PDB file of C-alpha atoms and ligand atoms in Angstrom:
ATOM      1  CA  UNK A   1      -3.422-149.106 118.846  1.00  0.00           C
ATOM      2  CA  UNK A   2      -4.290-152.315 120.946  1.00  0.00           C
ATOM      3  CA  UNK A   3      -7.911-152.326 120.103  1.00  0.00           C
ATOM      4  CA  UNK A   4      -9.868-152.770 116.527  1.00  0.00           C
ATOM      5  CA  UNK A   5     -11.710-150.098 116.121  1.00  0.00           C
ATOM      6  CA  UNK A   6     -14.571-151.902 115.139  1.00  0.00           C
ATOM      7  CA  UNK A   7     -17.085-148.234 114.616  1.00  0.00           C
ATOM      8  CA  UNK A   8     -15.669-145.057 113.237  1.00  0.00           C
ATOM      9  CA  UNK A   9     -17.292-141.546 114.134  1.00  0.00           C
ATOM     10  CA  UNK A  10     -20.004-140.696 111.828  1.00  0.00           C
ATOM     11  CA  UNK A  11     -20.402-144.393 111.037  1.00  0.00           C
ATOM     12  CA  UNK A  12     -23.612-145.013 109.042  1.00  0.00           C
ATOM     13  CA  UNK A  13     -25.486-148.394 110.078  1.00  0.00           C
ATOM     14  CA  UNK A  14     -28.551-150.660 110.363  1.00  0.00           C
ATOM     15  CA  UNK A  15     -27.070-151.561 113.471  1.00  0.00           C
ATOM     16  CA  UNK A  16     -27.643-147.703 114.643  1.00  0.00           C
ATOM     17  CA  UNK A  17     -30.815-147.400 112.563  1.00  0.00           C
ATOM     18  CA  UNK A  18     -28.945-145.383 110.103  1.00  0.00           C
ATOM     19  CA  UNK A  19     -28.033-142.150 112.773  1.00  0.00           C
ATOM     20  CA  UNK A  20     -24.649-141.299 112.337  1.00  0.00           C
ATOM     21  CA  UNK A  21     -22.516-143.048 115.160  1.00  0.00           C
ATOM     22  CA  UNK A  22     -22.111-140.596 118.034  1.00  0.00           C
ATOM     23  CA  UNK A  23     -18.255-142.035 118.950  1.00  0.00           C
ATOM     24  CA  UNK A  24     -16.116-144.718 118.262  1.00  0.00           C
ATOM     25  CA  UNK A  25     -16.124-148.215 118.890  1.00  0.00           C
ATOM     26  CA  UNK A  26     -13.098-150.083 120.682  1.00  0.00           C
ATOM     27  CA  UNK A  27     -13.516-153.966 120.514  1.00  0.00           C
ATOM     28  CA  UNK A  28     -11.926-155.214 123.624  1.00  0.00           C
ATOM     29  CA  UNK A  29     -12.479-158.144 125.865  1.00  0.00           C
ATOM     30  CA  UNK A  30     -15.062-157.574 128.672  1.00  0.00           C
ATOM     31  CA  UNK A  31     -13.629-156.607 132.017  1.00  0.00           C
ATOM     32  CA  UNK A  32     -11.122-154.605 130.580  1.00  0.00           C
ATOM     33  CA  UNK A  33     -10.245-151.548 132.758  1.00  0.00           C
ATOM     34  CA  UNK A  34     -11.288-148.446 131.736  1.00  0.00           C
ATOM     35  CA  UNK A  35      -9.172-144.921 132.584  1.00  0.00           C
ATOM     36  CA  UNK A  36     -10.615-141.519 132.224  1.00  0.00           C
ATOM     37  CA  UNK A  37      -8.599-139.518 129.375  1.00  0.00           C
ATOM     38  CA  UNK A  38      -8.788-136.696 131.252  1.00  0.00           C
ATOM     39  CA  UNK A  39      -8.965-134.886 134.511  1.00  0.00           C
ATOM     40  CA  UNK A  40     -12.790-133.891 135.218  1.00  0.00           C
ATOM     41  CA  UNK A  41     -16.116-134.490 137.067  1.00  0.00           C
ATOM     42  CA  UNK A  42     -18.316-137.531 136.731  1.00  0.00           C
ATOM     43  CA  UNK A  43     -21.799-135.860 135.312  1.00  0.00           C
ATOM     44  CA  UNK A  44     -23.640-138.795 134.584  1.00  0.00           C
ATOM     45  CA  UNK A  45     -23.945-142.423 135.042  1.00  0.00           C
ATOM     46  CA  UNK A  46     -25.478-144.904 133.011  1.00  0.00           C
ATOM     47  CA  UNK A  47     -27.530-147.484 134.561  1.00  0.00           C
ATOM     48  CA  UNK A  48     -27.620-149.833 132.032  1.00  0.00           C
ATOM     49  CA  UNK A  49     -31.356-149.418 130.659  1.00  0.00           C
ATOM     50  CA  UNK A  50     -30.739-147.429 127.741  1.00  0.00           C
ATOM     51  CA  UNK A  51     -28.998-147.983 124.693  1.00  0.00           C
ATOM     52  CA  UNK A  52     -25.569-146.835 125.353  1.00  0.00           C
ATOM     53  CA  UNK A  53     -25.879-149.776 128.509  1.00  0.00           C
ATOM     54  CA  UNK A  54     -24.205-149.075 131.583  1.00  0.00           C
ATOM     55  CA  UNK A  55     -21.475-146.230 131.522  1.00  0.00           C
ATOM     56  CA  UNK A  56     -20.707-142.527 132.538  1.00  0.00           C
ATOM     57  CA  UNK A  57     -19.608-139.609 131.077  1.00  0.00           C
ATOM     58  CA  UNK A  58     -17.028-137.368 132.501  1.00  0.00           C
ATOM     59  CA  UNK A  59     -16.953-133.539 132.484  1.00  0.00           C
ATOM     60  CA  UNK A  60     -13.582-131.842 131.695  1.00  0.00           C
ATOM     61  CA  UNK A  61     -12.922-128.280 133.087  1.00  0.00           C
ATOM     62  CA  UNK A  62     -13.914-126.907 129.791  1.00  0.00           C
ATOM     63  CA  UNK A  63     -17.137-128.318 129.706  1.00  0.00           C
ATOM     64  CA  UNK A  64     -16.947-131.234 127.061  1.00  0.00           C
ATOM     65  CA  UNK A  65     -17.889-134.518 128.379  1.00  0.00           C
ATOM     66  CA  UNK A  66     -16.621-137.690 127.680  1.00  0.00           C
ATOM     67  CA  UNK A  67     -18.261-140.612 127.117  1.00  0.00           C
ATOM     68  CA  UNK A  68     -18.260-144.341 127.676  1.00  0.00           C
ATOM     69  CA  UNK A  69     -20.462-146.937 126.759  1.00  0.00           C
ATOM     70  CA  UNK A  70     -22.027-150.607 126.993  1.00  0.00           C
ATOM     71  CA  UNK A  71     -19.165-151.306 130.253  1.00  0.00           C
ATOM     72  CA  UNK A  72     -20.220-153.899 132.841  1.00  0.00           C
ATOM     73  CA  UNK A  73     -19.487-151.815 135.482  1.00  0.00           C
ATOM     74  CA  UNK A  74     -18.770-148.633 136.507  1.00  0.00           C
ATOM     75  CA  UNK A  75     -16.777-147.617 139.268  1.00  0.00           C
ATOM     76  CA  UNK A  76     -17.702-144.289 139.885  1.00  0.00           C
ATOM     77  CA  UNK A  77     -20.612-142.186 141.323  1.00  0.00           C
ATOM     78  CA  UNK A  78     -21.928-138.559 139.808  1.00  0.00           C
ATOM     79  CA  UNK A  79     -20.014-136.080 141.607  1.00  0.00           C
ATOM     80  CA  UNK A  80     -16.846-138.098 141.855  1.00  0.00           C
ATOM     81  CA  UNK A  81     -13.817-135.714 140.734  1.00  0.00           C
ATOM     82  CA  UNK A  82     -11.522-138.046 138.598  1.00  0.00           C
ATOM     83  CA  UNK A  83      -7.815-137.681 137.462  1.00  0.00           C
ATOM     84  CA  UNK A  84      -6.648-138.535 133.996  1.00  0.00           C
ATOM     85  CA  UNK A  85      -6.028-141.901 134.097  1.00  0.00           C
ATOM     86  CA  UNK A  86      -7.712-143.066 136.927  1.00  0.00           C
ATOM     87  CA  UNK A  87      -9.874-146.099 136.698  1.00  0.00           C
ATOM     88  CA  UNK A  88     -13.752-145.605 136.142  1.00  0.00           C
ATOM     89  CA  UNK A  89     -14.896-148.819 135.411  1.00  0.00           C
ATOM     90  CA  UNK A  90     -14.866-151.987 133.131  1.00  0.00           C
ATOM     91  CA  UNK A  91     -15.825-153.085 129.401  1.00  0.00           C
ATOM     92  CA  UNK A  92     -18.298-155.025 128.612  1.00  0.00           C
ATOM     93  CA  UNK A  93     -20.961-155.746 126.143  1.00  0.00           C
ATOM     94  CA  UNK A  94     -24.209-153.783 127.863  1.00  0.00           C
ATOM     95  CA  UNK A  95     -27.294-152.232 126.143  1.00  0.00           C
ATOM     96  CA  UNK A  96     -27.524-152.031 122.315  1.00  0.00           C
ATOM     97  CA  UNK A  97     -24.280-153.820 121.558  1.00  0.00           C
ATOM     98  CA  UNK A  98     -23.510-156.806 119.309  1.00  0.00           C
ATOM     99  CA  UNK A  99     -20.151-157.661 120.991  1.00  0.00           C
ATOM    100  CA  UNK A 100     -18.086-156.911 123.635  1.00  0.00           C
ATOM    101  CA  UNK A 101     -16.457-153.804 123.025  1.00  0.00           C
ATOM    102  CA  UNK A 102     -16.109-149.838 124.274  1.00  0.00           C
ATOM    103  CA  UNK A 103     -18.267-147.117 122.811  1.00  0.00           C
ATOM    104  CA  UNK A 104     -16.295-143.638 123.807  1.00  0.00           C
ATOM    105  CA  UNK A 105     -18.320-140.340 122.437  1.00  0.00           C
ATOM    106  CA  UNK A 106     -17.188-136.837 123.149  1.00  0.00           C
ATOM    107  CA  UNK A 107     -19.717-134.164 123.243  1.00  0.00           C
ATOM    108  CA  UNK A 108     -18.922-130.203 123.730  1.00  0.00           C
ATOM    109  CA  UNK A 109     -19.980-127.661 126.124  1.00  0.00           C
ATOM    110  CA  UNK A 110     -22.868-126.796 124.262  1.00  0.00           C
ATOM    111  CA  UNK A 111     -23.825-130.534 123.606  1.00  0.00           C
ATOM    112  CA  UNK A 112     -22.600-131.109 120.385  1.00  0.00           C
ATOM    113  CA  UNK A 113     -21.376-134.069 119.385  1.00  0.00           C
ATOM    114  CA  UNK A 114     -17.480-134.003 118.502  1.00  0.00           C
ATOM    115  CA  UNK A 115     -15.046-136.533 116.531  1.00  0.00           C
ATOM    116  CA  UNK A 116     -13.430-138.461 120.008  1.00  0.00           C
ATOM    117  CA  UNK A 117     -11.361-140.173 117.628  1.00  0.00           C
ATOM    118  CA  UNK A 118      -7.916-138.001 118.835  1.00  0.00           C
ATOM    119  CA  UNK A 119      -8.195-139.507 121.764  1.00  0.00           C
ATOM    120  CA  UNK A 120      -8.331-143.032 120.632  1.00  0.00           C
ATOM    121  CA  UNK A 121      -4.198-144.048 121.294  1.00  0.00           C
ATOM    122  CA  UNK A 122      -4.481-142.296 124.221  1.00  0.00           C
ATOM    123  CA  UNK A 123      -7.759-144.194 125.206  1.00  0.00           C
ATOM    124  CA  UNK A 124      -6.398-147.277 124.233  1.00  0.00           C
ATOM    125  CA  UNK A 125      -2.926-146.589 126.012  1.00  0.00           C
ATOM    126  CA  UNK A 126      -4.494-146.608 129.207  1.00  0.00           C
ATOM    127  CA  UNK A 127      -7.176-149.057 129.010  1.00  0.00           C
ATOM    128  CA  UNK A 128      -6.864-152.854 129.761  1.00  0.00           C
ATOM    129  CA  UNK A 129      -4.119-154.480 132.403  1.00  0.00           C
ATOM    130  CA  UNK A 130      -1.579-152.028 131.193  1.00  0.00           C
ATOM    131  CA  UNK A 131       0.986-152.386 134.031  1.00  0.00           C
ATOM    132  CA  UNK A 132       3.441-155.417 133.645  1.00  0.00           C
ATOM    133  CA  UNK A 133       3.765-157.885 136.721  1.00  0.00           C
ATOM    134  CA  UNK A 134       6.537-155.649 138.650  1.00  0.00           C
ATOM    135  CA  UNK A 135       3.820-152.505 138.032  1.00  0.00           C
ATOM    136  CA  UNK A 136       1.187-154.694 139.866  1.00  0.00           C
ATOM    137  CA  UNK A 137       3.699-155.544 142.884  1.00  0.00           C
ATOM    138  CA  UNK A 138       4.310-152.067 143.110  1.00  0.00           C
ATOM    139  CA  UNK A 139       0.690-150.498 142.820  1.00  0.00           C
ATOM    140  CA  UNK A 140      -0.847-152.850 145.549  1.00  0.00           C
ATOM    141  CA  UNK A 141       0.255-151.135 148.141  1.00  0.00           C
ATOM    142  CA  UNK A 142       3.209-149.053 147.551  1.00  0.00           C
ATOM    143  CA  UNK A 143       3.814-148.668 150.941  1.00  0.00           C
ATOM    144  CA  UNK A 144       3.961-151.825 152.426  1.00  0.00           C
ATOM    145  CA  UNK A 145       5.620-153.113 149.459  1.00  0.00           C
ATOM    146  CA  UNK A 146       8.504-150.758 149.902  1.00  0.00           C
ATOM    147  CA  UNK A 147       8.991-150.943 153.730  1.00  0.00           C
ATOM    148  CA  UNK A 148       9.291-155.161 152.683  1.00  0.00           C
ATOM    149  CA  UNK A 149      11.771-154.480 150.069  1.00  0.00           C
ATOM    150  CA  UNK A 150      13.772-152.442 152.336  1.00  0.00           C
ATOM    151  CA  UNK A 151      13.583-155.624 154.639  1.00  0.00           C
ATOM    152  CA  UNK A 152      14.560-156.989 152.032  1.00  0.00           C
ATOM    153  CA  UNK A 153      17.576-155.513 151.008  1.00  0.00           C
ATOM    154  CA  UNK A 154      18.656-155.618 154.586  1.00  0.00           C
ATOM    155  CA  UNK A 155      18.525-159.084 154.853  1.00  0.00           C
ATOM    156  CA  UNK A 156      20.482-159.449 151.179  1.00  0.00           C
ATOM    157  CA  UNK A 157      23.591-157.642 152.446  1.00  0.00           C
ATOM    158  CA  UNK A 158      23.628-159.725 155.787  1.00  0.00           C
ATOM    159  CA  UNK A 159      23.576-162.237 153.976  1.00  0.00           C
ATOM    160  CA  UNK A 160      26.634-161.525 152.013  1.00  0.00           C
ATOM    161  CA  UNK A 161      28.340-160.227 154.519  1.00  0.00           C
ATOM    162  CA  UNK A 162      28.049-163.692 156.374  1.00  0.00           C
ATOM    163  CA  UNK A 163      29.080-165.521 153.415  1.00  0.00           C
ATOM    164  CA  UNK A 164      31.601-163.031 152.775  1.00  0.00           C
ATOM    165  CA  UNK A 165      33.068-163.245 156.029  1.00  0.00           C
ATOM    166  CA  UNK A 166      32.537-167.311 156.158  1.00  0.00           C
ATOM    167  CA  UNK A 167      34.721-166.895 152.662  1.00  0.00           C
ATOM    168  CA  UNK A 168      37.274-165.101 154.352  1.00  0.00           C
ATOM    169  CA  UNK A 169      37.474-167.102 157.397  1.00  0.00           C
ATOM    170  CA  UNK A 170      37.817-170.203 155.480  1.00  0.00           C
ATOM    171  CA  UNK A 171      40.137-168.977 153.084  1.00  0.00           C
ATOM    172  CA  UNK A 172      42.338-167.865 155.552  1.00  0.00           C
ATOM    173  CA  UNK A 173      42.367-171.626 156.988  1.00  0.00           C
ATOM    174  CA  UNK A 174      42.958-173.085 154.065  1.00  0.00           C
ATOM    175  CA  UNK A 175      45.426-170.686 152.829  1.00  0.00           C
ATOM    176  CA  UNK A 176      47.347-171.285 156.316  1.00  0.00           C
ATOM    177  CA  UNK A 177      47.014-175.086 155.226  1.00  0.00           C
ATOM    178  CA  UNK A 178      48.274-174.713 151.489  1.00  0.00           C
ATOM    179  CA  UNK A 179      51.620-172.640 152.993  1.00  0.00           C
ATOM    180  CA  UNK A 180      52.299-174.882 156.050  1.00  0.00           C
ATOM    181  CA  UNK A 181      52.308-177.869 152.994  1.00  0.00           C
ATOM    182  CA  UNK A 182      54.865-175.571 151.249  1.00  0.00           C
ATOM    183  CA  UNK A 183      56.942-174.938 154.411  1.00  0.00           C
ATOM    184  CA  UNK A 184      57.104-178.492 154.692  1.00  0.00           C
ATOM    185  CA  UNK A 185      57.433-179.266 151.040  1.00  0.00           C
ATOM    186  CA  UNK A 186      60.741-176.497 151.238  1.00  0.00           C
ATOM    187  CA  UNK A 187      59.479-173.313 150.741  1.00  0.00           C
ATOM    188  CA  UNK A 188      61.476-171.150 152.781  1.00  0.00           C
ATOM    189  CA  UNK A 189      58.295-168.240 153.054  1.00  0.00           C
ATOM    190  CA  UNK A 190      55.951-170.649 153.209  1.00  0.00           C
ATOM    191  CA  UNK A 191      55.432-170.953 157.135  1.00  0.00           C
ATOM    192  CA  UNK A 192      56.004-166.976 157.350  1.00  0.00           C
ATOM    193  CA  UNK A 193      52.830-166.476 155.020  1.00  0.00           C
ATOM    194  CA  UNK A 194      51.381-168.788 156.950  1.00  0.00           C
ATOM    195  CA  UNK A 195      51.710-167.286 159.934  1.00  0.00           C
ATOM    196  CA  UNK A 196      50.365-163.932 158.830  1.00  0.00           C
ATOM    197  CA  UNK A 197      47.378-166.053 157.405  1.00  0.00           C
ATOM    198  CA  UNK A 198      47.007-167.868 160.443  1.00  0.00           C
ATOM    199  CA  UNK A 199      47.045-163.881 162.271  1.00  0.00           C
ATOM    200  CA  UNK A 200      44.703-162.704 159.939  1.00  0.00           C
ATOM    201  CA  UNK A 201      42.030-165.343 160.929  1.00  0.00           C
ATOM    202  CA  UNK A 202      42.250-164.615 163.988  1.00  0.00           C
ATOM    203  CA  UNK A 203      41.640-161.325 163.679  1.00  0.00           C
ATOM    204  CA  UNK A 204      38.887-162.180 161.795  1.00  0.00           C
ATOM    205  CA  UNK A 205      37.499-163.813 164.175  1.00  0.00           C
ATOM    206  CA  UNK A 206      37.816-161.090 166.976  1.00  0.00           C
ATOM    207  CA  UNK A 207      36.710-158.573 164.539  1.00  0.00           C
ATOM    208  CA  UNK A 208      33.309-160.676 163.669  1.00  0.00           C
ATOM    209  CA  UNK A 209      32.702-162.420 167.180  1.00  0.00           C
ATOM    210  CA  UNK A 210      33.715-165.850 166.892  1.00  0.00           C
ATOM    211  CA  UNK A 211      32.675-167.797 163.740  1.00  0.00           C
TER     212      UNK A 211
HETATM  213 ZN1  LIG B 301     -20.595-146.941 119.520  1.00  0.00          ZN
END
């Protein structure tokens, strides 16, 4: 996993006035982006007054909630329906928290207070800048990007078709050149090649419009 878990479920400390911790703690840096584990609605948001600072918690179809803690902001509203893995806010180090880092609780349907800590690697997975620099590219704007790549590609294979064809056109010169040299120097093909050289330029040049 990325992140220290830095408070395990259950956890017994001064910090907490000795109540057994309520989730786990993730120390990460502040701003990190946070992703919902799992598909649901968002039930609650934290305004950052209480202890648990400013977060949400997000209800999943069976009823248990997820929880986040002490972010510094959180980019949802109640009512917003959220996909796993979409974003829902950032980390930070809000309400009764000693250092930056993620407090992520689970609680059931009836309210209960569950272990979250099988959903830690998954948690962590998807938290923080997890795309590389080509994911980036590709998530701002999918669509644009795409429709410039295909410029793109475009203008790649014109462009080695024109050097291609200034290759051939030149080689065909040259290669003219080399066999006239030949002819001259007493090769008896030489000026034929040459000649078929010198009519395959040409034809180059009629097939591509002129160089
Ligand atoms: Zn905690």
């Amino acid at each position: 996993m990325k992140f220290r878990l830095t408070g395990k479920f259950g956890e017994l400390s001064p910090v907490r006035n000795m109540q057994p911790h309520s989730g786990i703690d993730l120390a990460m840096p502040e701003g990190t982006t946070l992703r919902s584990v799992a598909d649901g609605v968002v039930d609650r948001v934290y305004d950052g007054t209480g202890l648990i600072g400013k977060g949400l918690s997000v209800k999943m179809p069976d009823g248990t909630r997820a929880i986040y803690g002490h972010m510094n902001e959180v980019k949802a509203h109640v009512g917003d329906k959220v996909n796993a893995g979409d974003i829902v806010g950032l980390s930070g180090n809000t309400g009764n928290s000693t250092g930056p880092h993620l407090h992520f609780g689970l609680k059931d349907a009836s309210g209960n207070v569950v272990d979250p800590t099988p959903y830690a690697d998954k948690l962590a997975s998807i938290s923080g800048d997890h795309l590389g620099p080509l994911g980036k590219v590709i998530a701002i704007g999918t669509e644009s990007v795409r429709e410039k790549a295909a410029d793109m590609t475009v203008e790649i294979a014109l462009g080695i078709f024109d050097a291609l064809k200034d290759f051939l056109l030149g080689a065909t010169l040259i290669g003219s050149a080399v066999l006239i040299i030949l002819k001259v120097a007493g090769w008896r093909d030489g000026g034929r090649w040459a000649g078929v050289l010198i009519v395959v330029n040409i034809l180059l040049k009629f097939l591509f419009g002129g160089v």
